[in-house]
Backbone as CSV, one residue per row, in Angstrom:
resi,resn,N_x,N_y,N_z,CA_x,CA_y,CA_z,C_x,C_y,C_z
1,UNK,-26.206,-6.435,1.082,-25.034,-6.021,0.361,-23.798,-6.635,1.018
2,UNK,-23.061,-7.417,0.239,-21.860,-8.066,0.734,-20.640,-7.449,0.062
3,UNK,-19.597,-7.278,0.833,-18.354,-6.729,0.315,-17.328,-7.843,0.157
4,UNK,-16.585,-7.799,-0.939,-15.553,-8.779,-1.222,-14.220,-8.081,-1.390
5,UNK,-13.175,-8.697,-0.870,-11.845,-8.129,-0.954,-10.845,-9.222,-1.278
6,UNK,-10.166,-9.074,-2.415,-9.142,-10.029,-2.820,-7.781,-9.601,-2.295
7,UNK,-6.925,-10.595,-2.109,-5.555,-10.336,-1.715,-4.691,-11.508,-2.141
8,UNK,-3.398,-11.316,-2.134,-2.468,-12.387,-2.414,-1.824,-12.355,-3.781
9,UNK,-2.212,-11.418,-4.621,-1.616,-11.330,-5.937,-0.174,-10.868,-5.867
10,UNK,0.511,-11.005,-6.983,1.896,-10.598,-7.049,2.547,-11.080,-8.319
11,UNK,3.858,-10.965,-8.358,4.649,-11.371,-9.508,5.524,-12.559,-9.130
12,UNK,5.423,-13.627,-9.919,6.189,-14.837,-9.648,6.753,-15.402,-10.936
13,UNK,7.711,-16.277,-10.796,8.270,-16.966,-11.939,7.415,-18.159,-12.332
14,UNK,7.435,-18.500,-13.591,6.698,-19.655,-14.070,7.100,-20.904,-13.297
15,UNK,6.105,-21.725,-13.015,6.333,-22.933,-12.254,6.131,-22.764,-10.761
16,UNK,6.062,-21.534,-10.312,5.868,-21.264,-8.893,4.395,-21.278,-8.519
17,UNK,4.136,-21.040,-7.249,2.785,-21.071,-6.719,2.405,-19.736,-6.106
18,UNK,1.118,-19.528,-6.026,0.582,-18.322,-5.433,-0.786,-18.647,-4.854
19,UNK,-1.111,-18.032,-3.749,-2.410,-18.252,-3.133,-3.162,-16.934,-3.022
20,UNK,-4.360,-16.924,-3.569,-5.224,-15.768,-3.495,-6.301,-16.000,-2.444
21,UNK,-6.727,-14.928,-1.822,-7.783,-15.010,-0.827,-8.875,-14.012,-1.145
22,UNK,-10.092,-14.408,-0.893,-11.251,-13.546,-1.050,-11.991,-13.535,0.275
23,UNK,-12.026,-12.378,0.883,-12.692,-12.232,2.168,-14.035,-11.551,1.977
24,UNK,-15.081,-12.188,2.451,-16.428,-11.651,2.345,-16.877,-11.094,3.685
25,UNK,-17.731,-10.112,3.624,-18.264,-9.529,4.834,-19.181,-10.511,5.532
26,UNK,-19.404,-10.255,6.777,-20.264,-11.133,7.563,-21.736,-10.988,7.236
27,UNK,-22.045,-10.108,6.311,-23.435,-9.949,5.899,-23.943,-11.147,5.113
28,UNK,-23.044,-12.047,4.716,-23.439,-13.253,3.995,-24.064,-14.228,4.986
29,UNK,-25.360,-14.360,4.924,-26.079,-15.222,5.855,-26.904,-16.280,5.138
30,UNK,-26.851,-16.310,3.809,-27.567,-17.297,3.021,-26.583,-18.123,2.209
31,UNK,-27.055,-19.228,1.677,-26.220,-20.056,0.815,-25.889,-19.300,-0.465
32,UNK,-24.611,-19.241,-0.771,-24.155,-18.486,-1.934,-23.081,-19.252,-2.681
33,UNK,-22.851,-18.808,-3.897,-21.743,-19.311,-4.685,-20.695,-18.217,-4.796
34,UNK,-19.466,-18.579,-4.570,-18.361,-17.654,-4.764,-17.452,-18.220,-5.845
35,UNK,-17.100,-17.369,-6.777,-16.305,-17.789,-7.920,-15.088,-16.895,-8.076
36,UNK,-14.079,-17.439,-8.705,-12.914,-16.679,-9.133,-12.964,-16.507,-10.640
37,UNK,-12.826,-15.274,-11.066,-12.704,-14.936,-12.476,-11.343,-14.314,-12.710
38,UNK,-10.949,-14.250,-13.956,-9.740,-13.532,-14.303,-9.914,-12.848,-15.640
39,UNK,-9.171,-11.778,-15.821,-9.215,-11.037,-17.061,-7.810,-10.596,-17.425
40,UNK,-7.307,-11.161,-18.498,-6.000,-10.785,-18.998,-6.131,-9.563,-19.893
41,UNK,-5.030,-8.883,-20.084,-5.025,-7.695,-20.916,-5.507,-8.025,-22.320
42,UNK,-6.493,-7.281,-22.783,-7.028,-7.491,-24.112,-7.955,-8.677,-24.242
43,UNK,-8.275,-9.330,-23.140,-9.139,-10.497,-23.163,-10.416,-10.251,-22.383
44,UNK,-11.404,-11.075,-22.660,-12.640,-11.024,-21.903,-12.467,-11.729,-20.567
45,UNK,-13.271,-11.348,-19.628,-13.222,-11.989,-18.326,-13.725,-13.431,-18.433
46,UNK,-13.053,-14.345,-17.759,-13.413,-15.746,-17.817,-13.418,-16.347,-16.423
47,UNK,-14.271,-17.320,-16.232,-14.372,-17.954,-14.938,-13.232,-18.948,-14.762
48,UNK,-12.705,-19.000,-13.564,-11.600,-19.875,-13.234,-12.068,-21.056,-12.385
49,UNK,-12.827,-20.761,-11.360,-13.313,-21.789,-10.456,-14.491,-21.235,-9.680
50,UNK,-15.316,-22.122,-9.184,-16.454,-21.698,-8.380,-16.772,-22.763,-7.340
51,UNK,-17.352,-22.309,-6.261,-17.671,-23.205,-5.165,-18.914,-22.708,-4.459
52,UNK,-19.767,-23.640,-4.089,-20.990,-23.304,-3.377,-20.696,-23.301,-1.883
53,UNK,-21.074,-22.235,-1.239,-20.792,-22.064,0.184,-22.078,-21.974,0.982
54,UNK,-22.463,-23.055,1.629,-23.628,-22.997,2.493,-23.323,-22.180,3.740
55,UNK,-24.348,-21.937,4.507,-24.161,-21.120,5.703,-23.185,-21.738,6.689
56,UNK,-23.171,-23.060,6.775,-22.354,-23.716,7.772,-21.118,-24.406,7.212
57,UNK,-21.289,-25.180,6.169,-20.191,-25.979,5.657,-20.150,-25.966,4.130
58,UNK,-18.994,-26.286,3.616,-18.821,-26.456,2.177,-19.667,-27.632,1.708
59,UNK,-20.339,-27.442,0.587,-21.172,-28.489,0.024,-20.820,-28.713,-1.429
60,UNK,-20.708,-29.976,-1.809,-20.441,-30.304,-3.188,-18.989,-30.115,-3.577
61,UNK,-18.699,-30.499,-4.804,-17.344,-30.405,-5.326,-17.144,-29.096,-6.075
62,UNK,-15.977,-28.507,-5.947,-15.686,-27.309,-6.733,-15.661,-27.615,-8.217
63,UNK,-15.877,-26.590,-9.015,-15.858,-26.728,-10.468,-14.776,-25.811,-11.010
64,UNK,-13.956,-26.355,-11.908,-12.816,-25.632,-12.436,-12.888,-25.506,-13.940
65,UNK,-12.340,-24.419,-14.435,-12.134,-24.300,-15.864,-11.075,-25.302,-16.307
66,UNK,-11.183,-25.752,-17.547,-10.260,-26.762,-18.046,-8.807,-26.308,-17.964
67,UNK,-8.575,-25.038,-18.154,-7.199,-24.566,-18.220,-6.511,-24.483,-16.869
68,UNK,-7.237,-24.767,-15.786,-6.611,-24.763,-14.463,-6.760,-26.086,-13.733
69,UNK,-7.450,-27.038,-14.319,-7.644,-28.325,-13.662,-6.309,-28.998,-13.368
70,UNK,-6.186,-29.478,-12.155,-4.958,-30.118,-11.744,-3.905,-29.161,-11.248
71,UNK,-4.134,-27.867,-11.401,-3.171,-26.868,-10.971,-3.718,-25.963,-9.876
72,UNK,-4.979,-25.594,-9.996,-5.600,-24.669,-9.045,-6.558,-25.413,-8.134
73,UNK,-6.692,-24.914,-6.919,-7.621,-25.481,-5.962,-8.364,-24.357,-5.256
74,UNK,-9.677,-24.421,-5.293,-10.497,-23.455,-4.587,-11.021,-24.105,-3.314
75,UNK,-11.021,-23.368,-2.247,-11.504,-23.879,-0.975,-12.140,-22.749,-0.186
76,UNK,-12.939,-23.119,0.787,-13.642,-22.117,1.569,-13.569,-22.417,3.049
77,UNK,-13.614,-21.370,3.805,-13.710,-21.452,5.254,-14.853,-20.530,5.635
78,UNK,-16.032,-21.105,5.755,-17.214,-20.283,5.987,-17.183,-19.563,7.330
79,UNK,-16.537,-20.165,8.304,-16.451,-19.516,9.608,-15.668,-18.215,9.527
80,UNK,-14.714,-18.166,8.614,-13.889,-16.975,8.448,-14.302,-16.134,7.254
81,UNK,-15.325,-16.578,6.538,-15.798,-15.862,5.357,-14.682,-15.662,4.335
82,UNK,-13.886,-16.693,4.133,-12.759,-16.618,3.226,-12.830,-17.735,2.202
83,UNK,-12.626,-17.383,0.947,-12.475,-18.348,-0.132,-11.093,-18.152,-0.724
84,UNK,-10.342,-19.238,-0.812,-8.974,-19.173,-1.298,-8.842,-19.849,-2.646
85,UNK,-7.851,-19.410,-3.391,-7.505,-20.034,-4.664,-6.016,-20.326,-4.635
86,UNK,-5.686,-21.593,-4.447,-4.302,-22.026,-4.483,-3.921,-22.299,-5.926
87,UNK,-2.909,-21.618,-6.408,-2.492,-21.721,-7.793,-1.079,-22.287,-7.849
88,UNK,-0.955,-23.461,-8.440,0.334,-24.121,-8.585,0.715,-24.219,-10.054
89,UNK,1.998,-24.422,-10.297,2.511,-24.586,-11.656,2.040,-23.460,-12.565
90,UNK,2.217,-22.265,-12.093,1.768,-21.102,-12.836,2.551,-20.937,-14.132
91,UNK,1.863,-20.438,-15.132,2.462,-20.161,-16.430,2.197,-18.708,-16.796
92,UNK,2.946,-18.164,-17.756,2.678,-16.787,-18.174,1.248,-16.560,-18.641
93,UNK,0.604,-17.610,-19.138,-0.782,-17.486,-19.579,-1.745,-17.251,-18.422
94,UNK,-1.287,-17.462,-17.208,-2.114,-17.200,-16.042,-2.075,-15.739,-15.629
95,UNK,-1.258,-14.957,-16.273,-1.169,-13.540,-15.953,-2.503,-12.859,-16.229
96,UNK,-3.053,-12.228,-15.212,-4.355,-11.596,-15.344,-4.709,-10.901,-14.042
97,UNK,-5.750,-10.097,-14.113,-6.367,-9.577,-12.914,-7.378,-10.618,-12.446
98,UNK,-7.257,-11.017,-11.212,-8.140,-12.032,-10.660,-9.169,-11.397,-9.743
99,UNK,-10.419,-11.768,-9.950,-11.533,-11.238,-9.183,-12.286,-12.367,-8.492
100,UNK,-12.785,-12.102,-7.319,-13.763,-13.000,-6.737,-15.133,-12.364,-6.868
101,UNK,-16.137,-13.200,-6.995,-17.491,-12.734,-7.209,-18.460,-13.632,-6.467
102,UNK,-19.588,-13.058,-6.109,-20.584,-13.769,-5.329,-21.926,-13.760,-6.025
103,UNK,-22.559,-14.903,-6.022,-23.924,-15.033,-6.491,-24.775,-15.513,-5.343
104,UNK,-25.853,-14.797,-5.015,-26.685,-15.191,-3.875,-27.646,-16.322,-4.223
105,UNK,-27.099,-17.364,-4.808,-27.869,-18.519,-5.226,-26.890,-19.631,-5.551
106,UNK,-27.366,-20.650,-6.253,-26.485,-21.733,-6.670,-25.510,-21.253,-7.721
107,UNK,-24.463,-22.034,-7.915,-23.396,-21.619,-8.800,-23.842,-21.554,-10.250
108,UNK,-23.185,-20.666,-10.969,-23.428,-20.456,-12.384,-22.100,-20.176,-13.059
109,UNK,-21.935,-20.602,-14.325,-20.704,-20.282,-15.045,-20.715,-18.909,-15.694
110,UNK,-21.832,-18.224,-15.654,-21.980,-16.938,-16.335,-21.686,-15.795,-15.389
111,UNK,-20.802,-14.914,-15.813,-20.428,-13.795,-14.968,-21.587,-12.857,-14.695
112,UNK,-22.537,-12.790,-15.613,-23.676,-11.899,-15.421,-24.561,-12.321,-14.258
113,UNK,-24.427,-13.556,-13.822,-25.229,-14.046,-12.713,-24.667,-13.648,-11.358
114,UNK,-23.466,-13.130,-11.337,-22.834,-12.749,-10.083,-23.080,-11.285,-9.798
115,UNK,-23.491,-11.015,-8.585,-23.950,-9.676,-8.228,-22.922,-8.832,-7.502
116,UNK,-22.006,-9.461,-6.812,-21.024,-8.734,-6.028,-19.621,-9.118,-6.463
117,UNK,-18.787,-8.100,-6.595,-17.433,-8.295,-7.094,-16.420,-7.568,-6.237
118,UNK,-15.256,-8.175,-6.106,-14.152,-7.491,-5.477,-13.457,-6.586,-6.469
119,UNK,-12.449,-5.903,-5.993,-11.734,-4.946,-6.847,-10.670,-5.601,-7.711
120,UNK,-10.325,-6.837,-7.404,-9.345,-7.564,-8.178,-7.954,-7.514,-7.573
121,UNK,-7.174,-8.531,-7.870,-5.774,-8.577,-7.469,-4.958,-9.078,-8.653
122,UNK,-3.877,-8.396,-8.940,-3.094,-8.690,-10.129,-2.148,-9.856,-9.895
123,UNK,-2.137,-10.780,-10.844,-1.196,-11.893,-10.856,-0.367,-11.799,-12.121
124,UNK,0.932,-11.753,-11.953,1.847,-11.690,-13.084,2.827,-12.844,-12.991
125,UNK,2.889,-13.638,-14.043,3.770,-14.799,-14.079,4.820,-14.562,-15.149
126,UNK,6.060,-14.552,-14.739,7.173,-14.288,-15.638,7.805,-15.589,-16.122
127,UNK,8.155,-15.627,-17.381,8.787,-16.801,-17.954,10.258,-16.861,-17.596
């Protein structure tokens, strides 16, 4: 059982940047995928980015949703059990609750494949 905790959300003006962090417990001892999802009010949850995190080092290229390509960057620091989401050029459409999630296997775009979820951190982008 791994615990995830998001942080870094807040309210910003459009065009600004924000960095989210997802801290995982040290119980993660196998290769896993960690993803960022978001859910806007009245919308279904959607995947934002995902990255495969081996036990020792980052492997492979991150995968991003089309609506964040060129703006968001996901990265990991396995030694610190932290996955970050750097969000640049934010727009009001990015307003949502952002969640990190873990799959104890290779990455998947389907939320149902992820077994562990954080509580979420709210991101609000004002025009």
